[in-house]
Every structure is written in structure tokens, then in C-alpha cells.
Coordinates of C-alpha atoms and ligand atoms in Angstrom, one line a residue:
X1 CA 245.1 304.4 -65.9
X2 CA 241.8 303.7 -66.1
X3 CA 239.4 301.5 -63.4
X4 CA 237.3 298.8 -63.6
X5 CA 234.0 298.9 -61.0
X6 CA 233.4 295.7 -60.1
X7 CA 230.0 295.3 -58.1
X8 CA 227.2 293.3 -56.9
X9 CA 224.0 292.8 -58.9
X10 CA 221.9 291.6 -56.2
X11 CA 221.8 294.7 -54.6
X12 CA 224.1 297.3 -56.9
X13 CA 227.4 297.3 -54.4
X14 CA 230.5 298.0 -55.5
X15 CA 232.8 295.5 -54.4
X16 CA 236.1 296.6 -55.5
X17 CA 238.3 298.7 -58.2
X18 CA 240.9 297.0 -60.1
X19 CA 243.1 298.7 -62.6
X20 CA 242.4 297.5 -66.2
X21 CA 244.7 296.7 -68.8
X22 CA 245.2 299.0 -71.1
X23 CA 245.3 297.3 -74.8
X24 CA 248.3 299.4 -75.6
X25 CA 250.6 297.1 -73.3
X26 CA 249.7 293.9 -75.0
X27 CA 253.2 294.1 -76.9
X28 CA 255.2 294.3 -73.2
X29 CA 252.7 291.7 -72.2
X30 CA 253.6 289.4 -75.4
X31 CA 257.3 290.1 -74.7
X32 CA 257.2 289.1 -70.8
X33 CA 254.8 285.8 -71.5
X34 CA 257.6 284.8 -74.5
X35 CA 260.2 284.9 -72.2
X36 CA 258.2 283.3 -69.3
X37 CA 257.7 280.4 -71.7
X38 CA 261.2 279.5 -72.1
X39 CA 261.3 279.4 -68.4
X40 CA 258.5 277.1 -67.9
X41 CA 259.8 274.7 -70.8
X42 CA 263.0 274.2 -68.5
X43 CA 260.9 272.9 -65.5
X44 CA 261.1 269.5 -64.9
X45 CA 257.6 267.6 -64.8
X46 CA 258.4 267.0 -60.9
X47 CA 258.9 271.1 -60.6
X48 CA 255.6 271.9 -62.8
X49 CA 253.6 269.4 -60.6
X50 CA 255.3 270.7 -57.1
X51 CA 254.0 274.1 -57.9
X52 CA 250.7 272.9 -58.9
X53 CA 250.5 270.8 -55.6
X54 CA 251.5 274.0 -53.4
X55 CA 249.0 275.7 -54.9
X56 CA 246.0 274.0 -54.4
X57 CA 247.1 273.5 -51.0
X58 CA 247.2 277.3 -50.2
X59 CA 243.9 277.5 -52.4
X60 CA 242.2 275.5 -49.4
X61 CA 243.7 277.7 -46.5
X62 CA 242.6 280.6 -48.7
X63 CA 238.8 279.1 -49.1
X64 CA 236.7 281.8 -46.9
X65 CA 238.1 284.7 -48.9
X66 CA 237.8 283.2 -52.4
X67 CA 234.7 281.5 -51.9
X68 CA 233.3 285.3 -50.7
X69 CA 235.4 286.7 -53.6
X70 CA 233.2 284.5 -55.8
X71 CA 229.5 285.3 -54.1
X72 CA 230.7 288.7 -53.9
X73 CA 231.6 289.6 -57.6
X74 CA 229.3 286.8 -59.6
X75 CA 226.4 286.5 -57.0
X76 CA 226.6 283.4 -56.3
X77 CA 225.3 281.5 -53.0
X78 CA 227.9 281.2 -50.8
X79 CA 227.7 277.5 -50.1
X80 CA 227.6 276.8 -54.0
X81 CA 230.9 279.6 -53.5
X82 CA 233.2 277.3 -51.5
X83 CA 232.2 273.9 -53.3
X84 CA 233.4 275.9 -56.4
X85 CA 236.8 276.8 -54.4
X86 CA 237.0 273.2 -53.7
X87 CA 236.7 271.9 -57.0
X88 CA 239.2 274.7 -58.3
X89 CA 241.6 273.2 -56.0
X90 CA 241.1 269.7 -56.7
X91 CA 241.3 270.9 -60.5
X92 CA 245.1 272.2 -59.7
X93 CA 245.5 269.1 -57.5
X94 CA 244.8 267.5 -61.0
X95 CA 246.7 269.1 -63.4
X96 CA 249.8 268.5 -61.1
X97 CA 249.2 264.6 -61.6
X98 CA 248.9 264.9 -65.1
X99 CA 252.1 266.8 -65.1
X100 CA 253.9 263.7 -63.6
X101 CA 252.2 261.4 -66.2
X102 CA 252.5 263.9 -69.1
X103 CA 254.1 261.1 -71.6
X104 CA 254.0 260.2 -75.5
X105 CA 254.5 256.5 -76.6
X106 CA 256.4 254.2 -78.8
X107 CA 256.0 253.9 -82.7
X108 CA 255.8 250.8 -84.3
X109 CA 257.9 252.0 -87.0
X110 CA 258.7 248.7 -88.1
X111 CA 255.4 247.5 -89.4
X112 CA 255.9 248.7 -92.2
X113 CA 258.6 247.5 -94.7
X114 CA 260.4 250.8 -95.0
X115 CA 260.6 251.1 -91.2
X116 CA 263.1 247.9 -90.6
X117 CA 265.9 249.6 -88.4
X118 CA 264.1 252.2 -87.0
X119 CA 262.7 253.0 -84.0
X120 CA 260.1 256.1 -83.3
X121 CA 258.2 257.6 -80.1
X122 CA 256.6 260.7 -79.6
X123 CA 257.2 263.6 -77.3
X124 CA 254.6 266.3 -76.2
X125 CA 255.9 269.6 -75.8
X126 CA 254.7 272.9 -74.1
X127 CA 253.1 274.8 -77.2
X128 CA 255.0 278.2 -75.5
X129 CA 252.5 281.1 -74.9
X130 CA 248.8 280.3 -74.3
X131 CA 245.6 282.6 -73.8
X132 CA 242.6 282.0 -71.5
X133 CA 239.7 283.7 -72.1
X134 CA 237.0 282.2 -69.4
X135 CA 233.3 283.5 -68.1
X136 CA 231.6 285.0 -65.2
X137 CA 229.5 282.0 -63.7
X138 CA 232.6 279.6 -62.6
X139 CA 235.5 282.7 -62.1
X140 CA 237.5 280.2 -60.1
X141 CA 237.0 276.7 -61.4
X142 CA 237.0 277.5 -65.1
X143 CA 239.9 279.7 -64.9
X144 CA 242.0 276.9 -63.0
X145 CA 240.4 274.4 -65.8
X146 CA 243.1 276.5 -68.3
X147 CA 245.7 277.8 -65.8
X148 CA 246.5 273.9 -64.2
X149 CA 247.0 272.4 -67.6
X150 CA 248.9 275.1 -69.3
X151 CA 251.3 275.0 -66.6
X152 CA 251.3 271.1 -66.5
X153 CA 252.4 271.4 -69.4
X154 CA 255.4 273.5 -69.5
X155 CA 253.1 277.0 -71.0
X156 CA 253.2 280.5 -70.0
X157 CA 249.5 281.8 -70.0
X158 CA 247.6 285.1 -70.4
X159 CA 244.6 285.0 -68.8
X160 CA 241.4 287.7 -69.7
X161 CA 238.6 286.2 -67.1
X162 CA 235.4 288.2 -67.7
X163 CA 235.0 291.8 -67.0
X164 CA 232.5 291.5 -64.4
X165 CA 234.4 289.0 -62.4
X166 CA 238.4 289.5 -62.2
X167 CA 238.8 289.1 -58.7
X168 CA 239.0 285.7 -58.2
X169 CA 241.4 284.9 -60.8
X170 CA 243.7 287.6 -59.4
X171 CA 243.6 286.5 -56.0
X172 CA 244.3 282.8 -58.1
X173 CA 247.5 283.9 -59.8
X174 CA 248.4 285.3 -56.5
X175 CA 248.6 282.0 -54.7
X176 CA 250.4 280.6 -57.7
X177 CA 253.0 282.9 -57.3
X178 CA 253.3 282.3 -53.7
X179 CA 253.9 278.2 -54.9
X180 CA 256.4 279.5 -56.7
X181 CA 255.5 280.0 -60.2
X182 CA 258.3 281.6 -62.3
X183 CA 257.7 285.6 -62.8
X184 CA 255.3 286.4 -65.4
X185 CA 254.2 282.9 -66.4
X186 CA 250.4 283.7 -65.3
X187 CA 249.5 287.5 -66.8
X188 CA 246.3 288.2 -65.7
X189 CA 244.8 290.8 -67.9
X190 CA 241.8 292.7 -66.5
X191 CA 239.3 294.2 -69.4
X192 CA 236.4 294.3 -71.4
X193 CA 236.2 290.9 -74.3
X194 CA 235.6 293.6 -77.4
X195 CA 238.3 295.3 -76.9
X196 CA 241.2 293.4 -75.0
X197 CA 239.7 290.0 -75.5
X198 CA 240.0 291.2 -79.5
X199 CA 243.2 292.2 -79.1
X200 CA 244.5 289.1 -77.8
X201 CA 242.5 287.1 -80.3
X202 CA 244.7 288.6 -82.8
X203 CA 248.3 288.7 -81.3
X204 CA 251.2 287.5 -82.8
X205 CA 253.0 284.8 -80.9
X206 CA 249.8 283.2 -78.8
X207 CA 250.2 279.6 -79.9
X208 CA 246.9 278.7 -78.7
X209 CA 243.0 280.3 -77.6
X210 CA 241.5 278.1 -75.1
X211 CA 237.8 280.1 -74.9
X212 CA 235.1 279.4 -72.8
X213 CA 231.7 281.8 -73.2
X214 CA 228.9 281.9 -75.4
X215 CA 228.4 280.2 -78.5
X216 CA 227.9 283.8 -80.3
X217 CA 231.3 285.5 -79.1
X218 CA 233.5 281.7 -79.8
X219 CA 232.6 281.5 -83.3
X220 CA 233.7 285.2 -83.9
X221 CA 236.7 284.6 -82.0
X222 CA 237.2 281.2 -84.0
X223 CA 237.1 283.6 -87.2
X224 CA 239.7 286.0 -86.2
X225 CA 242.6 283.6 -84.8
X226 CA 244.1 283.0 -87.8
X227 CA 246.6 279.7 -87.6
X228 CA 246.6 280.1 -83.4
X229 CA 244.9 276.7 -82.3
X230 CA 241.5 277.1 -81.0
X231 CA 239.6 275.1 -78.2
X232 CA 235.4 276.5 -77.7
X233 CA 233.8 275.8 -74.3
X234 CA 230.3 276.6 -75.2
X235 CA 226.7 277.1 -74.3
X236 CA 223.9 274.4 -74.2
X237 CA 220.5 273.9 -74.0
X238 CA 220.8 270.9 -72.2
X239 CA 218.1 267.9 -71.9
X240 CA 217.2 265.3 -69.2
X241 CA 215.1 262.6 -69.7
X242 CA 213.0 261.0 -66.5
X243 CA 212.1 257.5 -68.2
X244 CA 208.4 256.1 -66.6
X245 CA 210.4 253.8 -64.5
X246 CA 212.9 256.4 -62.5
X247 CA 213.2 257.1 -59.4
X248 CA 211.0 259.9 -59.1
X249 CA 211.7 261.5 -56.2
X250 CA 215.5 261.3 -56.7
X251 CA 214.8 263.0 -60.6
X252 CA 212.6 265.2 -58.8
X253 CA 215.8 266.3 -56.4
X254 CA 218.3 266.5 -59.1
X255 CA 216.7 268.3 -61.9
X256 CA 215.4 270.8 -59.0
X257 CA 219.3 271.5 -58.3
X258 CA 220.6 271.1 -61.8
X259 CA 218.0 273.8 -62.9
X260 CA 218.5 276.4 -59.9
X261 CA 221.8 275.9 -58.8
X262 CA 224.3 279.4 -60.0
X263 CA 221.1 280.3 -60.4
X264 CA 221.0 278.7 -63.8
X265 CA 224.1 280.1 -65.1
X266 CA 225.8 277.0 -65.7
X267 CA 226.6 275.8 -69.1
X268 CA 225.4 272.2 -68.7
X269 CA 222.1 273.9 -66.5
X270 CA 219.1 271.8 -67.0
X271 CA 216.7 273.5 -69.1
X272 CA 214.7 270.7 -70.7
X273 CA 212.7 268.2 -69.0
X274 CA 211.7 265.3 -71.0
X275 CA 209.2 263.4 -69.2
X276 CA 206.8 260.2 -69.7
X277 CA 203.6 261.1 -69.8
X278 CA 201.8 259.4 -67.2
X279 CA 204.2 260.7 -64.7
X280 CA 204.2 264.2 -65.9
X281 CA 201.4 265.8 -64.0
X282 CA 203.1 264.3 -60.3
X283 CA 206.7 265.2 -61.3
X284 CA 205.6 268.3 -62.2
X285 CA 203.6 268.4 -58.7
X286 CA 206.8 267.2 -56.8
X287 CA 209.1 269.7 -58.8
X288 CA 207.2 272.7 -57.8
X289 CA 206.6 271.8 -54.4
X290 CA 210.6 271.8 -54.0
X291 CA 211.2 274.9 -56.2
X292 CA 209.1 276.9 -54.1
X293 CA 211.2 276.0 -51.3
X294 CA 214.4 277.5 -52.4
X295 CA 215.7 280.5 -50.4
X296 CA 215.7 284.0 -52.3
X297 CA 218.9 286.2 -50.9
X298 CA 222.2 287.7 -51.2
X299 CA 224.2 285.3 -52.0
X300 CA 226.6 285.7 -48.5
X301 CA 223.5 284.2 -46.6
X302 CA 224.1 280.9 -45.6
X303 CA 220.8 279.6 -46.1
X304 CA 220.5 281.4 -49.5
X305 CA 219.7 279.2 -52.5
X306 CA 218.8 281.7 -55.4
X307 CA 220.6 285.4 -55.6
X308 CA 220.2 288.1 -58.7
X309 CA 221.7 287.1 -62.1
X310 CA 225.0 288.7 -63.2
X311 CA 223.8 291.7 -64.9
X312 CA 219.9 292.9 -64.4
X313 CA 219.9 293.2 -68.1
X314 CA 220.1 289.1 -68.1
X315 CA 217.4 288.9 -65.7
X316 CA 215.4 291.2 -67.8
X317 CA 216.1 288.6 -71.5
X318 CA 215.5 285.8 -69.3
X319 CA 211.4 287.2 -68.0
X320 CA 210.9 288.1 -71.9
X321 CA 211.7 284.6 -73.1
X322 CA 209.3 283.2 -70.4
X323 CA 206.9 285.7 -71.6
X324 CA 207.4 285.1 -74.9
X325 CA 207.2 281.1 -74.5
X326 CA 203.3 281.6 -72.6
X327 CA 202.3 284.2 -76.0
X328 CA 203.7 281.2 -78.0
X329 CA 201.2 278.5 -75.9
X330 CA 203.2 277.0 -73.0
X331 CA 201.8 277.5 -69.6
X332 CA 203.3 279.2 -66.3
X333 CA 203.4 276.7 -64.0
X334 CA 205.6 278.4 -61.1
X335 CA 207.8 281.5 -60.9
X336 CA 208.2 283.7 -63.5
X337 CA 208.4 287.0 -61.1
X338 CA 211.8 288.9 -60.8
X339 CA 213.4 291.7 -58.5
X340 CA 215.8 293.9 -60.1
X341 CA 218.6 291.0 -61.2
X342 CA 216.6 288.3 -59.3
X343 CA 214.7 286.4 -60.9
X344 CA 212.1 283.5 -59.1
X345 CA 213.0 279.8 -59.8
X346 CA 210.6 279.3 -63.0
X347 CA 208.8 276.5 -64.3
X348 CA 206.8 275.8 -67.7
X349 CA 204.8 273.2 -69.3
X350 CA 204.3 272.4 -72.8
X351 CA 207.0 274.6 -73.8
X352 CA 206.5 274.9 -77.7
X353 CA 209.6 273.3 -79.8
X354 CA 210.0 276.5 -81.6
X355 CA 209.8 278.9 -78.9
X356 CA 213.5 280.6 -77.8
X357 CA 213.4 279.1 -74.4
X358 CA 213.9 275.6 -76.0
X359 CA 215.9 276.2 -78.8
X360 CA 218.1 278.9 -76.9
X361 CA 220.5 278.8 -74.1
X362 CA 218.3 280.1 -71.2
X363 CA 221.4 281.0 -68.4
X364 CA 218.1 281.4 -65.9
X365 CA 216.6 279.4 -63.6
X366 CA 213.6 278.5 -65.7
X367 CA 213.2 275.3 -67.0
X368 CA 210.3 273.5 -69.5
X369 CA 209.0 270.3 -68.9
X370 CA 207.5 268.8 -71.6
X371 CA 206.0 264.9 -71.9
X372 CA 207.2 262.3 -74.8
X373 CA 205.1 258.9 -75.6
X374 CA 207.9 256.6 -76.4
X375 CA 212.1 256.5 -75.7
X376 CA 212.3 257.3 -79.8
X377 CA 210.4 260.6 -79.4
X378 CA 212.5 260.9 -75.6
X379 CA 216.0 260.3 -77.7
X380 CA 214.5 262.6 -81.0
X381 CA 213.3 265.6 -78.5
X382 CA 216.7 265.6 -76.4
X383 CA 218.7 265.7 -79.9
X384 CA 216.3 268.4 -81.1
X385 CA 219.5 271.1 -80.6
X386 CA 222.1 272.9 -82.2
X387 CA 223.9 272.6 -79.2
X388 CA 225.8 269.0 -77.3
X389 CA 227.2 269.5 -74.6
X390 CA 225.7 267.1 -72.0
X391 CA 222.4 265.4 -70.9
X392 CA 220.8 263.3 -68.2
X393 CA 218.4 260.0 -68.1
X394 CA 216.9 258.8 -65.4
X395 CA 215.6 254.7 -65.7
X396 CA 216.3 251.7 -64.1
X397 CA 216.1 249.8 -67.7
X398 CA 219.2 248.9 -68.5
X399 CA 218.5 248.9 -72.5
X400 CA 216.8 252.0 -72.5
X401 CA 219.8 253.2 -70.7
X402 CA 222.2 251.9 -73.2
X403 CA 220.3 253.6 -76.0
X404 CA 220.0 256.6 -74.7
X405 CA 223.9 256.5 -73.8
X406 CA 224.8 255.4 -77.3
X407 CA 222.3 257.4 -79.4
X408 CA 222.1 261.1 -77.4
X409 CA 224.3 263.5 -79.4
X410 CA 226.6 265.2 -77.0
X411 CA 229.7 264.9 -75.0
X412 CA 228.4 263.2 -71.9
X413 CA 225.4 261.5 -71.1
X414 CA 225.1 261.2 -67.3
X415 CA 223.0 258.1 -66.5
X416 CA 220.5 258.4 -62.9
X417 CA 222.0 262.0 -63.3
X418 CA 221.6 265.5 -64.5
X419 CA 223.3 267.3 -67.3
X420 CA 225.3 269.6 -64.9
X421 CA 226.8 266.2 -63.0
X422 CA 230.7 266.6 -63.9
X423 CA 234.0 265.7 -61.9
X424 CA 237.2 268.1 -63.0
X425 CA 239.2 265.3 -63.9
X426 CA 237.1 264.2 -66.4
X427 CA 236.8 265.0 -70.1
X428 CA 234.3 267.8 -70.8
X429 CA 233.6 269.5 -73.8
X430 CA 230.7 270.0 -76.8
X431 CA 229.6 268.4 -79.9
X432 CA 228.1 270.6 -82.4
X433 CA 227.6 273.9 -81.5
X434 CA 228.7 273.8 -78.1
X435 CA 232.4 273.7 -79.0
X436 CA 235.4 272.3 -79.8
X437 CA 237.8 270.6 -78.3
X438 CA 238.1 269.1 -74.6
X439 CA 239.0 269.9 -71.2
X440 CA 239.6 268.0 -68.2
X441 CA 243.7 268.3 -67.1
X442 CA 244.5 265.1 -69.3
X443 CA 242.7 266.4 -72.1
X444 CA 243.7 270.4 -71.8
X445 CA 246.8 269.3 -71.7
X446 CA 246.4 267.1 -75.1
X447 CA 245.4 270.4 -76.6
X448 CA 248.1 272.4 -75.2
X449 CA 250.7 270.6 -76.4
X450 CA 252.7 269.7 -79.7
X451 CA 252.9 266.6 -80.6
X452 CA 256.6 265.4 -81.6
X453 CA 257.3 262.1 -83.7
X454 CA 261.5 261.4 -83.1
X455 CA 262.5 258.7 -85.7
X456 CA 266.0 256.9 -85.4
X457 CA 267.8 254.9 -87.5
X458 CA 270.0 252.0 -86.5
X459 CA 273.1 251.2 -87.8
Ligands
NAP1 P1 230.7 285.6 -73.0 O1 229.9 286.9 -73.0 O2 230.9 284.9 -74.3 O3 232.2 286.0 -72.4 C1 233.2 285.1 -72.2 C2 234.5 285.7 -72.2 O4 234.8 286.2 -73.5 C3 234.6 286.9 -71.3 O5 235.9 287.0 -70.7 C4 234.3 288.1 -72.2 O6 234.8 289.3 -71.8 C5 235.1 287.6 -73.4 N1 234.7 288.2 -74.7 C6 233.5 288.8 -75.0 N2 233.6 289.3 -76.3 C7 234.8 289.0 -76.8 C8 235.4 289.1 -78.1 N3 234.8 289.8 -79.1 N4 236.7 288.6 -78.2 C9 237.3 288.0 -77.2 N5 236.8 287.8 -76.0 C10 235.5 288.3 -75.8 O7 230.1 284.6 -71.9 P2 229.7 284.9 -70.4 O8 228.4 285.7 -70.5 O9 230.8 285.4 -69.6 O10 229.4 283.4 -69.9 C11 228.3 282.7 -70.2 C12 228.5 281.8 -71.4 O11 229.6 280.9 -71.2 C13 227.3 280.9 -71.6 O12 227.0 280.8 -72.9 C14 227.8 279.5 -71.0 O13 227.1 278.4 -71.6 C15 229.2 279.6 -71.4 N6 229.9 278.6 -70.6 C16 230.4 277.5 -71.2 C17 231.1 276.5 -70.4 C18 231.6 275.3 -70.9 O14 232.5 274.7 -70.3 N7 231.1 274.8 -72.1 C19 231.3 276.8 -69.0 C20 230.8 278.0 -68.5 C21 230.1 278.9 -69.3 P3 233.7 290.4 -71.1 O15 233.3 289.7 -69.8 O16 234.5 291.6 -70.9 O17 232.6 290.5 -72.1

């Protein structure tokens, strides 16, 4: 059987050795999650939802191992390590109350002529067997984003986190276990996205993909899954705009943390700073001041802020865009230097709109801030993207707000907020490029269910 390394970027540690999946064992795998799924469709909602309960329970008592778990195999700061093991929790804490309120709804069949002496209402049912494919930068929280609701829901679920960070969702179907989830209802699958990712893509008897990663890999996937239903949790490029009468300082504080915080490996990261032109050259003043403040270390430090990238190989595509954004006219404001996987908090001006870093999906801590004239060009340069997943404006003016709220195209517009602001219970997911579908417990579970209509007649 062969081993999977799994180790440290910031300084090259290996951390631990898992077995990997071998692809050959997907049929036994199929087999066991088939079964498993007629075993979770027999749960009551009050069963599902205990379990889920239990669990995120025993996910808090477990929080100083996962939340090293996480720093440990992603490189992520350790404070940022156990807010992520909180919100995982609260995500399963979640997905147990949606189990209890997991309902359809009455038909009006009646309304029209033909329907006299009938009465309808649907009923959502577990889909069966369900497939999580999830990334590196939230191995916790992102898994239990797909885990919570398939099991709300009455699912079994295979689950293929990313090859670089297994351990946490391992240690995660562990504790579900422990709350009593029926054998072989949670497979986690350890190996690499070409070639067990692939193979799961195309197995028989997976009734739904739920995929979050790069834009790139979810439209391949989306080719190759056949009739299985398909939900995309992509990328972003994602835009804030500081309107000329924000609080400064408190855009200043949040667009610092939306752009650095993971490091800028989140998918709703800020990248793009929108500004109004006379404030430009002081937020820009205020923004450096704070990013040079931010703590370079391995991410078990307590005070650190920034650690390494997951891969060196990221840190090295994330110096050449900045390098190739200055050759293409913007300036270097701040950062720009890098160590190995580490890369220093970045800033640039006058980033030019053709250049990758602003068209692109950074996953860096670099951001561009650029200056607009008027809330048209504001609105026009935010919605200058392929992607739409979510963006922040900061204003006091309620109008501009409203515009901005009504006319930005994505799937949430965070208001006297950054893009990355998100609670687990709410609905999250792209427009255009960056995806399809939602999650969000209520929402996942929308998708990973069948909807039933039941018509009777009455005699
Ligand atoms: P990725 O390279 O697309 O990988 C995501 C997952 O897909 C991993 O498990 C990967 O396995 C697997 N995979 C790779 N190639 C595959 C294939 N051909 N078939 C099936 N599975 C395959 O993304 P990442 O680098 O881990 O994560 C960063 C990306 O995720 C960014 O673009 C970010 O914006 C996006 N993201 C989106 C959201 C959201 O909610 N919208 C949240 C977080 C991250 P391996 O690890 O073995 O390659």
C-alpha cells in the first residue's frame, strides 16, 4: 500500500504518513457507501440531528489537536486554526437543526380546474450516496460544509479532501463515528484529485459531486459527471469598494485582515481595493502602516499572523504575478519579498485592468488598490470579473449602499464589510464563474436532496 507524506511548507516537516487509497478499491468503496445509504435513509430526522449534535460537541473538546492538525498540515496561524475548528463545529451544530426542520410543503393542487379533489405536498429525500471533493485552505470547515448536510439529510458520503491536507478530515470522521454515525456512512478517501478524484468523478452510483477548488479543475470535473448532479464552490477575484465617506480606519482594519488572513488563501480573499480618489493616497498610507505590522512565523506561534503558502511552488506563481503586474505599470507599494513558501504581505497601486493579478485569482497575500471617480466606475470596476462570488462596500450613504447591494454581480455583497465576511449558516456560493449551486446547511441540503411531489385523489 502505498503512503502519502504529508508535511509542512513553512519549513519542509513532515508531519505524518497516512495510507492512500488505492483507486482499485473504489468498487468495495461504492458497494459499502450504497449500503451505508440505506442505513442513513432509515434514521429518523431526531437520530440524524442527535448525531450531528454529539459531534460538534466532541469537535470542541477536541479543538487543541484539530486546530494544530490544521496549522500543522495547511500552515495556517494557529489562532486563525481554532476559529476555523469553531466554525466547523458550529457548521455541524447547524446542519443538525436543519435536520429537524428538513420539510417540503403543501401543493395548491386545486387552483387549477383539473386539480378539484386532490391534494399534493412534497417530500425531500436523501439523494443516497454523495461525493465531497473539498480544498486545502479550510480542511476542517469546508469539509463539515458537505459532511453536516449530507448527513442531515439522510446521505452516505465519500469524502476526497485535498492531498496535501487529509488529516483533519480524518480526525473529523473519527469524531463522527464516536457520535455514532452508522459504519461506513463517512468514507474518507486519502489521494491525489487526478487520479482518485477522477475516478470518483466518474463512478457509477454517486448521485451527486458537491466540489469545492479552483475554477480550472470544477469545470473539468463538471464535464466528466455525466447525469450525477453537480454543485461548484469556486475561486474569486473578489472586490471591495471604500466609498469617500467610510469609515476609514475601520476599511483600513478589515481589508488589512480580509487580504492577509490564511495568508490569502481564502476564496472570498480581498484582492481588489476600489477606492475614492481623494482618499487613496491616506488609505493607502494607513493600509501599509498596518500590513507591516503583521507577524511572519510558523504558523504554531501564537503571535504569528502570516506563515508559508501551501506549496512553495504557489509562493513562487504568486512573486511572478506581482512581478509581472510592476513590468505591466503598477507600482510596489509594500512587500513583494518571499522565503521559501513565505511570501511578505504585498501591496500595489495602480494595478493595470489587464494584468493577471486583477483578472486572476491571486490565493496570496497581495492585494491592488486602485482609485475610481464616481460609484458608476466603483460598481463597473468591481463587476469587471469572470468570477462572483462575493464583495464588500464600505459608506455610510444609504443609496449608494443600496446600489451597490442591488447592482454588484455576485452572491453576497457584504455592506461596512469585506468580501471574506461569512457566517456558516448562511447561503454561500458563486455567480458566473465561481460556481454553481449553494451551500450553507439549509441550502446544501436543498441540493442534496430529491424533491418528491405525492398527489392524492379524494373520493
Ligand atoms: P484544487 O486544486 O482545485 O483542488 C480541490 C480538490 O480537487 C482537491 O481535493 C484536489 O485533489 C481535487 N482535484 C484536483 N484535480 C482533480 C480532478 N481532475 N478531478 C477531481 N478532483 C480533483 O483547489 P485547491 O488548490 O485545493 O484550493 C484552492 C481553490 O479552491 C481556490 O481556487 C479557491 O478559490 C477555491 N475555494 C473555493 C471556495 C468556495 O467556497 N467557493 C472555498 C475554498 C476554496 P488534490 O489536492 O489531490 O489535487
Amino acid at each position: 500500500m502505498s503512503v502519502r507524506k504529508v508535511s509542512l511548507a513553512y519549513d519542509g516537516a513532515v508531519v505524518a504518513e497516512v495510507p492512500e487509497t488505492p483507486v482499485s478499491e473504489i468498487p468495495q468503496i461504492l458497494k459499502r457507501g450504497e449500503s451505508a445509504a440505506r442505513v442513513m435513509a432509515q434514521l429518523s430526522r431526531e437520530e440524524r440531528a442527535s448525531i450531528l449534535f454529539r459531534a460538534s460537541q466532541k469537535m470542541l473538546e477536541a479543538k487543541p489537536d484539530l486546530a494544530r492538525t490544521i496549522a500543522l498540515e495547511s500552515g495556517k496561524p494557529i489562532r486563525e486554526a481554532r476559529a476555523e475548528v469553531d466554525r466547523a463545529a458550529a457548521t455541524l451544530w447547524f446542519s443538525a437543526e436543519e435536520a429537524h426542520r428538513l420539510a417540503g410543503e403543501e401543493v395548491p393542487m386545486d387552483a387549477a380546474a383539473h386539480g378539484k379533489g386532490h391534494v399534493g405536498y412534497t417530500m425531500r429525500q436523501p439523494l443516497g450516496m454523495v461525493a465531497a471533493i473539498t480544498p486545502f485552505n479550510f480542511p476542517l470547515n469546508l469539509s463539515m460544509h458537505k459532511v453536516g448536510p449530507a448527513i442531515a439529510a439522510g446521505n452516505s458520503i465519500l469524502h476526497k479532501p485535498a492531498s496535501a491536507t487529509p488529516l483533519s478530515a480524518m480526525h473529523a470522521a473519527s469524531i463522527l463515528y464516536s457520535a455514532g454515525l452508522p459504519n461506513d456512512a463517512l468514507q474518507v478517501l486519502v489521494g491525489s484529485g487526478a487520479e482518485l478524484g477522477e475516478a470518483l468523478v466518474a463512478a457509477e452510483g454517486i448521485r451527486l459531486i458537491s466540489f469545492t477548488g479552483s475554477a480550472p479543475v470544477g469545470r473539468g470535473l463538471l464535464a466528466k459527471a455525466g447525469m450525477k448532479r453537480v454543485t461548484l464552490e469556486l475561486g474569486n477575484n473578489s472586490a471591495v469598494l471604500v466609498l469617500e465617506d467610510a469609515d476609514l480606519d475601520q476599511a483600513v482594519a478589515a481589508c488589512v485582515s480580509g487580504a492577509y488572513a490564511n495568508s490569502g488563501q481564502t476564496c472570498i480573499s480581498v484582492q481588489r481595493v476600489y477606492i475614492a480618489q481623494n482618499l487613496h493616497t491616506q488609505f493607502l498610507e494607513k493600509f501599509v502602516d498596518l500590513a507591516r505590522q503583521l507577524k511572519i512565523a510558523n504558523p504554531l506561534e501564537e503571535d504569528c499572523d502570516i506563515s508559508s503558502l501551501i506549496h512553495e511552488q504557489e509562493a513562487q506563481r504568486v512573486q511572478a504575478w506581482i512581478g509581472e503586474a510592476v513590468r505591466e505599470g503598477a507600482t510596489l507599494v509594500s512587500g513583494g519579498g518571499r522565503n521559501k513558501a513565505t511570501l511578505q504581505p504585498t501591496v500595489l497601486s495602480n494595478v493595470q485592468p489587464g494584468s493577471k493579478l486583477n483578472r486572476e485569482e491571486a490565493f496570496g497575500p497581495v492585494v491592488g488598490v486602485n482609485s475610481f471617480q464616481s460609484l458608476d466606475e466603483a460598481i463597473a470596476m468591481a463587476n469587471d470579473s469572470r468570477f462572483g462570488l462575493q464583495a464588500g462596500v464600505f459608506t455610510q450613504n444609504l443609496n449608494a449602499a443600496w446600489r451597490c447591494a442591488r447592482e454588484i454581480t455576485a452572491g453576497g455583497v457584504m455592506i461596512n464589510d469585506v468580501s471574506n465576511y461569512r457566517v456558516d449558516q448562511m447561503p454561500y456560493g458563486g455567480w458566473k464563474e465561481s460556481g454553481l449551486g449553494k451551500e450553507g446547511p439549509r441550502y446544501a441540503m436543498e441540493e442534496m436532496t430529491a424533491l418528491k411531489l405525492v398527489s392524492w385523489r379524494l373520493s
